[in-house]
mmCIF file of C-alpha atoms and ligand atoms in Angstrom:
data_model
loop_
_atom_site.group_PDB
_atom_site.id
_atom_site.type_symbol
_atom_site.label_atom_id
_atom_site.label_comp_id
_atom_site.label_asym_id
_atom_site.label_seq_id
_atom_site.Cartn_x
_atom_site.Cartn_y
_atom_site.Cartn_z
ATOM 1 C CA MET S 1 0.000 0.000 0.000
ATOM 2 C CA SER S 2 1.374 3.442 -0.851
ATOM 3 C CA ALA S 3 -0.694 6.402 0.313
ATOM 4 C CA LYS S 4 -0.662 9.435 -1.968
ATOM 5 C CA ARG S 5 -1.239 11.672 1.030
ATOM 6 C CA PRO S 6 1.597 11.547 3.577
ATOM 7 C CA LEU S 7 0.807 9.738 6.806
ATOM 8 C CA PRO S 8 1.135 12.151 9.724
ATOM 9 C CA MET S 9 3.576 10.917 12.340
ATOM 10 C CA LEU S 10 1.502 11.573 15.434
ATOM 11 C CA GLY S 11 0.866 7.953 16.305
ATOM 12 C CA LYS S 12 2.201 5.904 19.147
ATOM 13 C CA ARG S 13 4.341 3.860 16.742
ATOM 14 C CA ASP S 14 6.078 4.688 13.500
ATOM 15 C CA PRO S 15 3.761 3.396 10.727
ATOM 16 C CA ALA S 16 6.850 2.281 8.813
ATOM 17 C CA GLU S 17 7.475 -0.287 11.555
ATOM 18 C CA GLY S 18 4.275 -2.083 10.609
ATOM 19 C CA PRO S 19 1.753 -3.454 13.085
ATOM 20 C CA PRO S 20 3.014 -5.031 16.280
ATOM 21 C CA ALA S 21 3.376 -8.790 16.185
ATOM 22 C CA PRO S 22 -0.014 -10.425 16.637
ATOM 23 C CA LEU S 23 -0.626 -11.658 20.163
ATOM 24 C CA THR S 24 -2.185 -14.951 19.303
ATOM 25 C CA THR S 25 0.129 -17.219 21.208
ATOM 26 C CA VAL S 26 -1.179 -19.806 23.641
ATOM 27 C CA GLY S 27 -2.709 -18.328 26.760
ATOM 28 C CA LEU S 28 -3.892 -15.126 25.097
ATOM 29 C CA THR S 29 -7.474 -14.766 23.941
ATOM 30 C CA PRO S 30 -8.162 -13.909 20.290
ATOM 31 C CA ARG S 31 -9.353 -10.463 21.434
ATOM 32 C CA ARG S 32 -5.710 -9.625 22.219
ATOM 33 C CA SER S 33 -4.998 -9.740 18.492
ATOM 34 C CA LEU S 34 -6.838 -6.468 17.961
ATOM 35 C CA LEU S 35 -6.890 -4.517 14.738
ATOM 36 C CA THR S 36 -5.082 -1.373 15.788
ATOM 37 C CA ASP S 37 -3.763 1.406 13.587
ATOM 38 C CA SER S 38 -0.650 3.465 14.183
ATOM 39 C CA PHE S 39 -2.742 6.068 16.066
ATOM 40 C CA GLY S 40 -3.976 3.499 18.552
ATOM 41 C CA ARG S 41 -7.514 3.276 17.166
ATOM 42 C CA ILE S 42 -9.013 -0.174 17.627
ATOM 43 C CA HIS S 43 -11.200 -1.420 14.785
ATOM 44 C CA ASN S 44 -14.219 -3.621 15.463
ATOM 45 C CA ASN S 45 -16.614 -2.347 12.829
ATOM 46 C CA LEU S 46 -16.738 -3.749 9.290
ATOM 47 C CA ARG S 47 -18.927 -2.358 6.526
ATOM 48 C CA ILE S 48 -19.505 -4.871 3.778
ATOM 49 C CA SER S 49 -20.745 -3.759 0.396
ATOM 50 C CA VAL S 50 -22.589 -6.580 -1.332
ATOM 51 C CA THR S 51 -23.140 -4.889 -4.690
ATOM 52 C CA ASP S 52 -22.352 -1.691 -6.568
ATOM 53 C CA ARG S 53 -25.746 -1.833 -8.308
ATOM 54 C CA CYS S 54 -28.549 0.478 -7.300
ATOM 55 C CA ASN S 55 -32.169 1.078 -8.237
ATOM 56 C CA LEU S 56 -31.802 4.817 -7.507
ATOM 57 C CA ARG S 57 -29.266 7.314 -8.843
ATOM 58 C CA CYS S 58 -28.905 9.780 -5.968
ATOM 59 C CA THR S 59 -27.139 12.848 -7.308
ATOM 60 C CA TYR S 60 -24.826 13.102 -4.280
ATOM 61 C CA CYS S 61 -23.744 9.453 -4.519
ATOM 62 C CA MET S 62 -23.347 8.253 -8.101
ATOM 63 C CA PRO S 63 -23.487 9.312 -11.750
ATOM 64 C CA GLU S 64 -26.614 8.851 -13.860
ATOM 65 C CA GLU S 65 -24.789 6.644 -16.368
ATOM 66 C CA VAL S 66 -22.724 3.934 -14.817
ATOM 67 C CA THR S 67 -21.251 0.561 -15.757
ATOM 68 C CA PHE S 68 -21.679 -1.920 -12.959
ATOM 69 C CA ARG S 69 -19.208 -4.660 -12.205
ATOM 70 C CA ASP S 70 -19.736 -8.064 -13.691
ATOM 71 C CA LYS S 71 -21.278 -10.512 -11.218
ATOM 72 C CA SER S 72 -18.149 -12.679 -11.411
ATOM 73 C CA GLU S 73 -16.175 -9.824 -9.867
ATOM 74 C CA LEU S 74 -18.360 -9.688 -6.776
ATOM 75 C CA LEU S 75 -17.493 -11.692 -3.695
ATOM 76 C CA THR S 76 -19.846 -14.616 -3.209
ATOM 77 C CA PHE S 77 -21.678 -15.037 0.113
ATOM 78 C CA GLU S 78 -19.233 -17.839 0.930
ATOM 79 C CA GLU S 79 -16.236 -15.583 0.237
ATOM 80 C CA ILE S 80 -17.674 -12.756 2.344
ATOM 81 C CA THR S 81 -18.321 -15.188 5.177
ATOM 82 C CA ALA S 82 -14.799 -16.621 4.876
ATOM 83 C CA PHE S 83 -13.436 -13.085 5.205
ATOM 84 C CA VAL S 84 -15.542 -12.437 8.291
ATOM 85 C CA ARG S 85 -14.398 -15.735 9.833
ATOM 86 C CA VAL S 86 -10.835 -14.439 9.619
ATOM 87 C CA ALA S 87 -11.704 -10.880 10.734
ATOM 88 C CA ALA S 88 -13.820 -11.854 13.761
ATOM 89 C CA PRO S 89 -10.942 -13.294 15.823
ATOM 90 C CA LEU S 90 -9.072 -10.047 15.097
ATOM 91 C CA GLY S 91 -11.792 -8.141 16.944
ATOM 92 C CA ILE S 92 -14.433 -7.431 14.297
ATOM 93 C CA ASP S 93 -17.765 -7.926 16.047
ATOM 94 C CA LYS S 94 -20.012 -5.406 14.326
ATOM 95 C CA ILE S 95 -21.057 -5.620 10.680
ATOM 96 C CA ARG S 96 -23.153 -3.438 8.433
ATOM 97 C CA LEU S 97 -24.320 -4.624 5.027
ATOM 98 C CA THR S 98 -24.494 -1.892 2.448
ATOM 99 C CA GLY S 99 -23.927 -1.127 -1.214
ATOM 100 C CA GLY S 100 -24.976 0.161 -3.828
ATOM 101 C CA GLU S 101 -28.398 -1.032 -2.841
ATOM 102 C CA PRO S 102 -27.848 -4.192 -0.789
ATOM 103 C CA LEU S 103 -31.384 -5.470 -1.348
ATOM 104 C CA MET S 104 -30.597 -5.756 -5.070
ATOM 105 C CA ARG S 105 -28.388 -8.686 -4.127
ATOM 106 C CA LYS S 106 -30.615 -11.754 -4.318
ATOM 107 C CA GLU S 107 -31.356 -13.644 -1.092
ATOM 108 C CA LEU S 108 -29.453 -11.218 1.098
ATOM 109 C CA HIS S 109 -31.125 -12.764 4.142
ATOM 110 C CA LYS S 110 -29.039 -15.895 3.514
ATOM 111 C CA LEU S 111 -25.845 -13.863 3.890
ATOM 112 C CA ALA S 112 -27.226 -12.233 7.043
ATOM 113 C CA ARG S 113 -27.833 -15.697 8.520
ATOM 114 C CA MET S 114 -24.359 -16.946 7.487
ATOM 115 C CA LEU S 115 -22.721 -13.931 9.137
ATOM 116 C CA ALA S 116 -24.873 -14.165 12.262
ATOM 117 C CA ASP S 117 -23.509 -17.700 12.693
ATOM 118 C CA VAL S 118 -19.856 -16.592 12.690
ATOM 119 C CA PRO S 119 -18.524 -16.842 16.261
ATOM 120 C CA GLY S 120 -17.764 -13.392 17.675
ATOM 121 C CA ILE S 121 -20.175 -11.440 15.473
ATOM 122 C CA LYS S 122 -22.529 -9.643 17.856
ATOM 123 C CA ASP S 123 -24.291 -7.164 15.693
ATOM 124 C CA ILE S 124 -25.402 -7.056 12.045
ATOM 125 C CA GLY S 125 -27.081 -4.028 10.515
ATOM 126 C CA LEU S 126 -28.277 -3.044 7.065
ATOM 127 C CA THR S 127 -28.333 0.295 5.271
ATOM 128 C CA THR S 128 -30.887 0.386 2.467
ATOM 129 C CA ASN S 129 -32.740 2.896 0.356
ATOM 130 C CA GLY S 130 -35.906 1.044 1.344
ATOM 131 C CA LEU S 131 -37.350 0.551 -2.157
ATOM 132 C CA LEU S 132 -37.371 -3.255 -1.843
ATOM 133 C CA LEU S 133 -37.684 -3.369 1.913
ATOM 134 C CA ALA S 134 -41.387 -4.208 2.167
ATOM 135 C CA ASP S 135 -40.737 -7.486 0.299
ATOM 136 C CA HIS S 136 -37.710 -8.533 2.369
ATOM 137 C CA ALA S 137 -38.174 -7.113 5.876
ATOM 138 C CA GLN S 138 -39.575 -10.295 7.415
ATOM 139 C CA GLU S 139 -36.927 -12.679 6.034
ATOM 140 C CA LEU S 140 -34.116 -10.308 7.034
ATOM 141 C CA PHE S 141 -35.496 -9.977 10.537
ATOM 142 C CA ASP S 142 -35.874 -13.747 10.843
ATOM 143 C CA ALA S 143 -32.276 -14.184 9.656
ATOM 144 C CA GLY S 144 -30.988 -12.265 12.675
ATOM 145 C CA LEU S 145 -30.618 -8.776 11.312
ATOM 146 C CA LYS S 146 -32.039 -6.324 13.807
ATOM 147 C CA ARG S 147 -30.572 -2.890 13.132
ATOM 148 C CA LEU S 148 -31.871 -1.079 10.117
ATOM 149 C CA ASN S 149 -30.994 2.257 8.544
ATOM 150 C CA VAL S 150 -33.242 3.491 5.767
ATOM 151 C CA SER S 151 -32.044 6.392 3.660
ATOM 152 C CA LEU S 152 -34.720 8.963 2.959
ATOM 153 C CA ASP S 153 -33.968 12.597 2.208
ATOM 154 C CA THR S 154 -37.423 14.009 1.575
ATOM 155 C CA LEU S 155 -41.136 13.260 1.945
ATOM 156 C CA ASP S 156 -42.010 15.195 -1.188
ATOM 157 C CA PRO S 157 -42.314 12.975 -4.325
ATOM 158 C CA THR S 158 -41.074 15.697 -6.682
ATOM 159 C CA ARG S 159 -38.063 16.427 -4.550
ATOM 160 C CA PHE S 160 -37.476 12.665 -4.119
ATOM 161 C CA ARG S 161 -37.260 12.371 -7.906
ATOM 162 C CA ALA S 162 -34.939 15.370 -8.162
ATOM 163 C CA LEU S 163 -32.541 13.884 -5.599
ATOM 164 C CA THR S 164 -32.677 10.233 -6.648
ATOM 165 C CA ARG S 165 -33.425 10.638 -10.395
ATOM 166 C CA ARG S 166 -36.098 7.961 -9.936
ATOM 167 C CA ASP S 167 -39.604 7.585 -8.473
ATOM 168 C CA GLY S 168 -40.273 5.455 -5.444
ATOM 169 C CA LEU S 169 -41.089 7.495 -2.354
ATOM 170 C CA GLU S 170 -44.267 5.468 -1.712
ATOM 171 C CA LYS S 171 -42.274 2.220 -1.826
ATOM 172 C CA VAL S 172 -39.799 3.532 0.736
ATOM 173 C CA LEU S 173 -42.606 4.581 3.082
ATOM 174 C CA GLU S 174 -44.226 1.144 2.673
ATOM 175 C CA GLY S 175 -40.869 -0.452 3.458
ATOM 176 C CA LEU S 176 -40.476 1.565 6.625
ATOM 177 C CA ALA S 177 -43.979 0.646 7.796
ATOM 178 C CA GLU S 178 -43.377 -3.043 7.107
ATOM 179 C CA ALA S 179 -40.010 -2.995 8.873
ATOM 180 C CA ARG S 180 -41.645 -1.537 11.953
ATOM 181 C CA ARG S 181 -44.446 -4.119 11.754
ATOM 182 C CA VAL S 182 -42.035 -7.065 11.688
ATOM 183 C CA GLY S 183 -40.200 -5.750 14.734
ATOM 184 C CA PHE S 184 -37.027 -3.947 13.665
ATOM 185 C CA ALA S 185 -35.934 -1.618 16.441
ATOM 186 C CA PRO S 186 -34.420 0.839 16.276
ATOM 187 C CA ILE S 187 -35.142 1.944 12.743
ATOM 188 C CA LYS S 188 -33.020 4.868 11.715
ATOM 189 C CA VAL S 189 -33.904 7.201 8.884
ATOM 190 C CA ASN S 190 -30.778 8.695 7.304
ATOM 191 C CA ALA S 191 -30.884 11.925 5.331
ATOM 192 C CA VAL S 192 -28.034 13.710 3.575
ATOM 193 C CA ALA S 193 -27.908 17.395 4.468
ATOM 194 C CA ILE S 194 -27.344 19.436 1.306
ATOM 195 C CA ARG S 195 -27.814 23.191 1.392
ATOM 196 C CA GLY S 196 -30.626 24.260 -0.905
ATOM 197 C CA PHE S 197 -32.475 20.964 -0.284
ATOM 198 C CA ALA S 198 -32.348 20.090 3.378
ATOM 199 C CA GLU S 199 -33.828 23.418 4.519
ATOM 200 C CA HIS S 200 -37.160 22.246 3.051
ATOM 201 C CA ASP S 201 -37.000 18.667 4.300
ATOM 202 C CA VAL S 202 -35.563 18.807 7.811
ATOM 203 C CA VAL S 203 -38.783 19.817 9.561
ATOM 204 C CA PRO S 204 -41.188 17.446 7.706
ATOM 205 C CA LEU S 205 -38.743 14.567 8.224
ATOM 206 C CA ALA S 206 -38.375 15.380 11.918
ATOM 207 C CA ARG S 207 -42.151 15.431 12.401
ATOM 208 C CA TYR S 208 -42.642 12.218 10.411
ATOM 209 C CA CYS S 209 -39.966 10.340 12.385
ATOM 210 C CA ARG S 210 -41.189 11.673 15.723
ATOM 211 C CA GLU S 211 -44.718 10.549 14.967
ATOM 212 C CA ASN S 212 -43.774 7.143 13.545
ATOM 213 C CA GLY S 213 -41.167 6.035 16.032
ATOM 214 C CA PHE S 214 -38.122 6.313 13.763
ATOM 215 C CA GLU S 215 -34.774 7.745 14.779
ATOM 216 C CA LEU S 216 -33.745 10.497 12.410
ATOM 217 C CA ARG S 217 -30.128 11.081 11.454
ATOM 218 C CA PHE S 218 -28.676 13.719 9.206
ATOM 219 C CA ILE S 219 -25.320 13.219 7.515
ATOM 220 C CA GLU S 220 -23.462 16.293 6.366
ATOM 221 C CA TYR S 221 -23.019 16.112 2.609
ATOM 222 C CA MET S 222 -19.563 14.700 1.787
ATOM 223 C CA PRO S 223 -17.396 14.885 -1.360
ATOM 224 C CA ILE S 224 -17.757 11.249 -2.357
ATOM 225 C CA GLY S 225 -20.370 11.411 -5.116
ATOM 226 C CA ALA S 226 -20.089 12.098 -8.835
ATOM 227 C CA ASP S 227 -21.301 15.696 -8.632
ATOM 228 C CA SER S 228 -19.149 18.693 -7.815
ATOM 229 C CA TRP S 229 -18.897 19.250 -4.073
ATOM 230 C CA GLU S 230 -18.207 22.531 -2.340
ATOM 231 C CA ARG S 231 -18.177 23.256 1.339
ATOM 232 C CA GLU S 232 -20.868 25.897 0.721
ATOM 233 C CA LYS S 233 -23.247 23.085 -0.315
ATOM 234 C CA VAL S 234 -23.139 21.451 3.127
ATOM 235 C CA PHE S 235 -26.094 22.162 5.401
ATOM 236 C CA PHE S 236 -24.318 21.964 8.718
ATOM 237 C CA ALA S 237 -25.288 19.976 11.793
ATOM 238 C CA HIS S 238 -25.753 23.043 13.979
ATOM 239 C CA GLU S 239 -28.146 24.539 11.407
ATOM 240 C CA ILE S 240 -30.209 21.342 11.345
ATOM 241 C CA LEU S 241 -30.451 21.250 15.131
ATOM 242 C CA GLU S 242 -31.354 24.916 15.303
ATOM 243 C CA LEU S 243 -34.112 24.454 12.708
ATOM 244 C CA ILE S 244 -35.648 21.439 14.451
ATOM 245 C CA GLY S 245 -35.368 23.110 17.858
ATOM 246 C CA ARG S 246 -37.194 26.167 16.545
ATOM 247 C CA GLU S 247 -39.850 24.546 14.332
ATOM 248 C CA VAL S 248 -40.530 21.156 15.935
ATOM 249 C CA ALA S 249 -39.536 21.084 19.603
ATOM 250 C CA GLU S 250 -36.579 21.839 21.825
ATOM 251 C CA LEU S 251 -33.744 19.308 21.634
ATOM 252 C CA VAL S 252 -31.425 18.282 24.440
ATOM 253 C CA PRO S 253 -28.135 16.378 24.041
ATOM 254 C CA ALA S 254 -28.407 12.661 24.753
ATOM 255 C CA ASN S 255 -25.552 10.536 26.015
ATOM 256 C CA SER S 256 -23.864 9.589 22.776
ATOM 257 C CA ASP S 257 -21.231 6.902 22.564
ATOM 258 C CA PRO S 258 -18.032 8.976 22.056
ATOM 259 C CA SER S 259 -16.820 6.532 19.395
ATOM 260 C CA ALA S 260 -20.112 6.799 17.468
ATOM 261 C CA PRO S 261 -20.082 9.205 14.539
ATOM 262 C CA ALA S 262 -23.517 10.602 15.422
ATOM 263 C CA GLN S 263 -24.191 13.112 18.164
ATOM 264 C CA ASP S 264 -27.669 12.327 19.448
ATOM 265 C CA TYR S 265 -30.385 14.593 20.831
ATOM 266 C CA THR S 266 -33.800 13.933 22.316
ATOM 267 C CA TYR S 267 -36.875 16.128 22.479
ATOM 268 C CA ARG S 268 -37.195 17.927 25.799
ATOM 269 C CA ASP S 269 -40.973 17.429 25.775
ATOM 270 C CA GLY S 270 -40.433 13.643 25.819
ATOM 271 C CA PHE S 271 -42.761 13.221 22.858
ATOM 272 C CA GLY S 272 -42.306 10.075 20.818
ATOM 273 C CA ILE S 273 -40.299 7.830 23.123
ATOM 274 C CA LEU S 274 -39.459 5.506 20.239
ATOM 275 C CA GLY S 275 -38.584 8.106 17.666
ATOM 276 C CA GLY S 276 -37.419 10.706 20.087
ATOM 277 C CA THR S 277 -33.876 10.846 18.833
ATOM 278 C CA VAL S 278 -32.323 13.156 16.313
ATOM 279 C CA GLY S 279 -28.714 12.449 15.393
ATOM 280 C CA VAL S 280 -26.288 14.497 13.374
ATOM 281 C CA ILE S 281 -23.217 13.088 11.707
ATOM 282 C CA ALA S 282 -21.037 16.139 11.340
ATOM 283 C CA SER S 283 -18.497 14.581 8.985
ATOM 284 C CA ILE S 284 -17.449 17.993 7.698
ATOM 285 C CA SER S 285 -17.969 20.454 10.546
ATOM 286 C CA ARG S 286 -16.810 18.064 13.286
ATOM 287 C CA PRO S 287 -14.967 15.081 11.799
ATOM 288 C CA PHE S 288 -14.931 12.001 14.015
ATOM 289 C CA CYS S 289 -11.808 10.459 12.490
ATOM 290 C CA HIS S 290 -9.970 10.336 15.826
ATOM 291 C CA HIS S 291 -12.583 7.839 17.072
ATOM 292 C CA CYS S 292 -12.944 5.912 13.810
ATOM 293 C CA ASN S 293 -13.221 2.159 14.296
ATOM 294 C CA ARG S 294 -14.310 1.163 10.773
ATOM 295 C CA LEU S 295 -12.939 -0.643 7.827
ATOM 296 C CA ARG S 296 -14.689 -1.484 4.600
ATOM 297 C CA LEU S 297 -14.864 -4.423 2.251
ATOM 298 C CA THR S 298 -16.048 -3.489 -1.225
ATOM 299 C CA ALA S 299 -18.321 -5.746 -3.263
ATOM 300 C CA ASP S 300 -15.369 -6.680 -5.496
ATOM 301 C CA GLY S 301 -13.195 -7.662 -2.558
ATOM 302 C CA LYS S 302 -11.058 -4.609 -1.839
ATOM 303 C CA LEU S 303 -10.274 -3.640 1.702
ATOM 304 C CA ARG S 304 -10.460 0.091 2.429
ATOM 305 C CA ASN S 305 -9.328 1.502 5.756
ATOM 306 C CA CYS S 306 -11.168 4.804 5.222
ATOM 307 C CA LEU S 307 -14.146 5.903 3.129
ATOM 308 C CA PHE S 308 -11.807 8.495 1.605
ATOM 309 C CA ALA S 309 -8.800 6.205 1.231
ATOM 310 C CA LEU S 310 -6.876 6.574 -2.023
ATOM 311 C CA ASP S 311 -5.443 3.077 -1.753
ATOM 312 C CA GLU S 312 -7.173 -0.211 -1.268
ATOM 313 C CA THR S 313 -5.966 -3.758 -0.753
ATOM 314 C CA ASP S 314 -7.241 -6.672 -2.780
ATOM 315 C CA VAL S 315 -8.383 -9.652 -0.724
ATOM 316 C CA ARG S 316 -10.428 -11.381 -3.416
ATOM 317 C CA GLU S 317 -7.424 -13.192 -4.794
ATOM 318 C CA GLN S 318 -6.607 -14.594 -1.368
ATOM 319 C CA LEU S 319 -10.230 -15.564 -0.792
ATOM 320 C CA ARG S 320 -10.368 -17.360 -4.156
ATOM 321 C CA LYS S 321 -7.271 -19.484 -3.632
ATOM 322 C CA PRO S 322 -8.210 -23.176 -3.497
ATOM 323 C CA CYS S 323 -6.457 -23.471 -0.120
ATOM 324 C CA MET S 324 -6.911 -20.105 1.498
ATOM 325 C CA ASP S 325 -4.086 -19.116 3.861
ATOM 326 C CA THR S 326 -6.059 -17.657 6.775
ATOM 327 C CA GLU S 327 -2.970 -16.323 8.558
ATOM 328 C CA ALA S 328 -1.853 -14.510 5.386
ATOM 329 C CA LEU S 329 -5.319 -12.952 5.061
ATOM 330 C CA ALA S 330 -5.297 -11.956 8.740
ATOM 331 C CA GLU S 331 -1.941 -10.274 8.177
ATOM 332 C CA THR S 332 -3.311 -8.411 5.122
ATOM 333 C CA ILE S 333 -6.184 -7.102 7.244
ATOM 334 C CA ARG S 334 -3.803 -6.050 10.043
ATOM 335 C CA GLN S 335 -1.527 -4.267 7.581
ATOM 336 C CA SER S 336 -4.429 -2.443 5.973
ATOM 337 C CA VAL S 337 -5.710 -1.175 9.315
ATOM 338 C CA TRP S 338 -2.212 -0.259 10.443
ATOM 339 C CA ALA S 339 -1.691 1.889 7.337
ATOM 340 C CA LYS S 340 -4.774 4.023 8.041
ATOM 341 C CA TRP S 341 -4.097 7.715 8.019
ATOM 342 C CA GLU S 342 -5.052 10.122 10.760
ATOM 343 C CA GLY S 343 -8.114 11.609 9.081
ATOM 344 C CA HIS S 344 -9.911 12.383 5.840
ATOM 345 C CA GLU S 345 -8.613 15.954 5.431
ATOM 346 C CA ILE S 346 -11.769 17.103 3.618
ATOM 347 C CA ASN S 347 -11.313 20.516 5.157
ATOM 348 C CA ALA S 348 -7.686 20.801 3.988
ATOM 349 C CA ALA S 349 -6.351 22.099 0.676
ATOM 350 C CA THR S 350 -4.500 18.789 0.293
ATOM 351 C CA PHE S 351 -7.757 16.783 0.082
ATOM 352 C CA VAL S 352 -7.944 14.411 -2.873
ATOM 353 C CA LYS S 353 -11.262 12.787 -3.766
ATOM 354 C CA PRO S 354 -11.096 8.993 -4.161
ATOM 355 C CA ASP S 355 -11.580 7.521 -7.646
ATOM 356 C CA ARG S 356 -14.589 5.459 -6.617
ATOM 357 C CA THR S 357 -17.892 7.124 -5.858
ATOM 358 C CA MET S 358 -19.936 6.193 -2.800
ATOM 359 C CA HIS S 359 -22.117 3.540 -4.456
ATOM 360 C CA ALA S 360 -19.004 1.606 -5.527
ATOM 361 C CA ILE S 361 -17.360 1.797 -2.102
ATOM 362 C CA GLY S 362 -20.249 1.101 0.234
ATOM 363 C CA GLY S 363 -21.632 3.822 2.477
HETATM 364 N N1 LIG F 401 -28.258 2.285 -1.080
HETATM 365 C C1 LIG F 401 -28.262 2.259 0.327
HETATM 366 C C2 LIG F 401 -28.802 3.532 0.898
HETATM 367 O O1 LIG F 401 -28.933 4.507 0.177
HETATM 368 O O2 LIG F 401 -29.083 3.530 2.085
HETATM 369 C C3 LIG F 401 -26.916 1.936 0.943
HETATM 370 C C4 LIG F 401 -25.716 2.563 0.308
HETATM 371 S S1 LIG F 401 -25.624 4.331 0.435
HETATM 372 C C5 LIG F 401 -24.122 4.637 -0.378
HETATM 373 C C6 LIG F 401 -25.249 4.508 2.170
HETATM 374 C C7 LIG F 401 -25.451 5.881 2.736
HETATM 375 O O3 LIG F 401 -24.535 6.781 2.151
HETATM 376 C C8 LIG F 401 -26.824 6.469 2.498
HETATM 377 O O4 LIG F 401 -27.417 6.800 3.738
HETATM 378 C C9 LIG F 401 -26.552 7.690 1.692
HETATM 379 O O5 LIG F 401 -27.444 8.725 1.968
HETATM 380 C C10 LIG F 401 -25.142 8.039 2.123
HETATM 381 N N2 LIG F 401 -24.454 8.893 1.169
HETATM 382 C C11 LIG F 401 -24.278 8.680 -0.146
HETATM 383 N N3 LIG F 401 -23.595 9.695 -0.711
HETATM 384 C C12 LIG F 401 -23.335 10.583 0.280
HETATM 385 C C13 LIG F 401 -22.667 11.836 0.347
HETATM 386 N N4 LIG F 401 -22.123 12.401 -0.747
HETATM 387 N N5 LIG F 401 -22.587 12.462 1.536
HETATM 388 C C14 LIG F 401 -23.138 11.914 2.647
HETATM 389 N N6 LIG F 401 -23.770 10.720 2.662
HETATM 390 C C15 LIG F 401 -23.877 10.068 1.489
HETATM 391 FE FE1 LIG F 402 -28.157 4.165 -4.421
HETATM 392 FE FE2 LIG F 402 -27.856 4.519 -1.812
HETATM 393 FE FE3 LIG F 402 -26.279 5.768 -3.539
HETATM 394 FE FE4 LIG F 402 -28.789 6.516 -3.399
HETATM 395 S S1 LIG F 402 -27.292 6.662 -1.758
HETATM 396 S S2 LIG F 402 -27.637 6.097 -5.271
HETATM 397 S S3 LIG F 402 -29.782 4.633 -2.956
HETATM 398 S S4 LIG F 402 -26.351 3.619 -3.222
#
């Protein structure tokens, strides 16, 4: 791996030294072999993209015209599970399935079940645009998937079409209702906060989530799509909170997990116990890189240690070897995590946008 941006030397160890020798000798538990980077951040959170295909074309995420990868390039469910079997003893215990649109991958519930059976995996979530959710919610829930994030930026069909270049708002709302009926809890509704759009949608979304028992989360618009990004286009977290506090009800900070990217708030009036949380992911105005515990596996088997990484490490070849060398794969994962840089540098002049857009990485 050779990073185009220089790695800052603020870590506890010199990155050039490589990761410390794995502590997997007799008498030590597998948890001692943690995935640590050169800044001391421990990684337990793996985002797995299962496809780069999508049934929407959100302007902030992907281009209108796109060539998707051939199916043969995508990791099979067995290959993904084999990867997770190697990553789990290294400390990965939390997984999120994403894409592209993960529900475009046939029989995704089977993968959820296979991953739920891997020893050490405690938590599996899914991020979906919700279009196909009504048809699959029950089988996913039965397979052991309990945490669900549904992306929805607006409740207005015309604005939905403008943002996603497709119709489908009704389907998403049906999906959310069905997910709640089958028992998913919590259900988070994710919206991207783009100036010029979000001002119109923040209040209706907040009211809808409050009344329907969904947790609402806004993500500051990031430079990872196909369109041109400027800082001026970001509708900032503090503006969102101010708008909801003024137009919906007063918000008070909730006890957020410091390693979680979202800062959570509840309504002071206590209304909507279930949906009483508003979260903001201030990726631009308050980056959470110093707490980052994530790594990503793309649908075509590349390991990325940061959403904005300029380098990635192929693991597909190792996974496709007739006799896979699990220790070699474990070492590849360790090395990838170790090489992680300090932060994404979006706010710096040195920032370089990755070649892949969000749909091809996995959000
Ligand atoms: N298709 C699924 C969906 O939309 O939920 C999963 C993949 S999508 C890439 C994952 C998340 O990334 C979505 O919540 C989406 O809103 C978010 N996202 C995509 N492009 C973004 C951007 N430029 N800035 C911030 N969030 C973005
Ligand atoms: Fe598809 Fe999700 Fe990207 Fe929208 S955000 S284009 S739904 S992958």
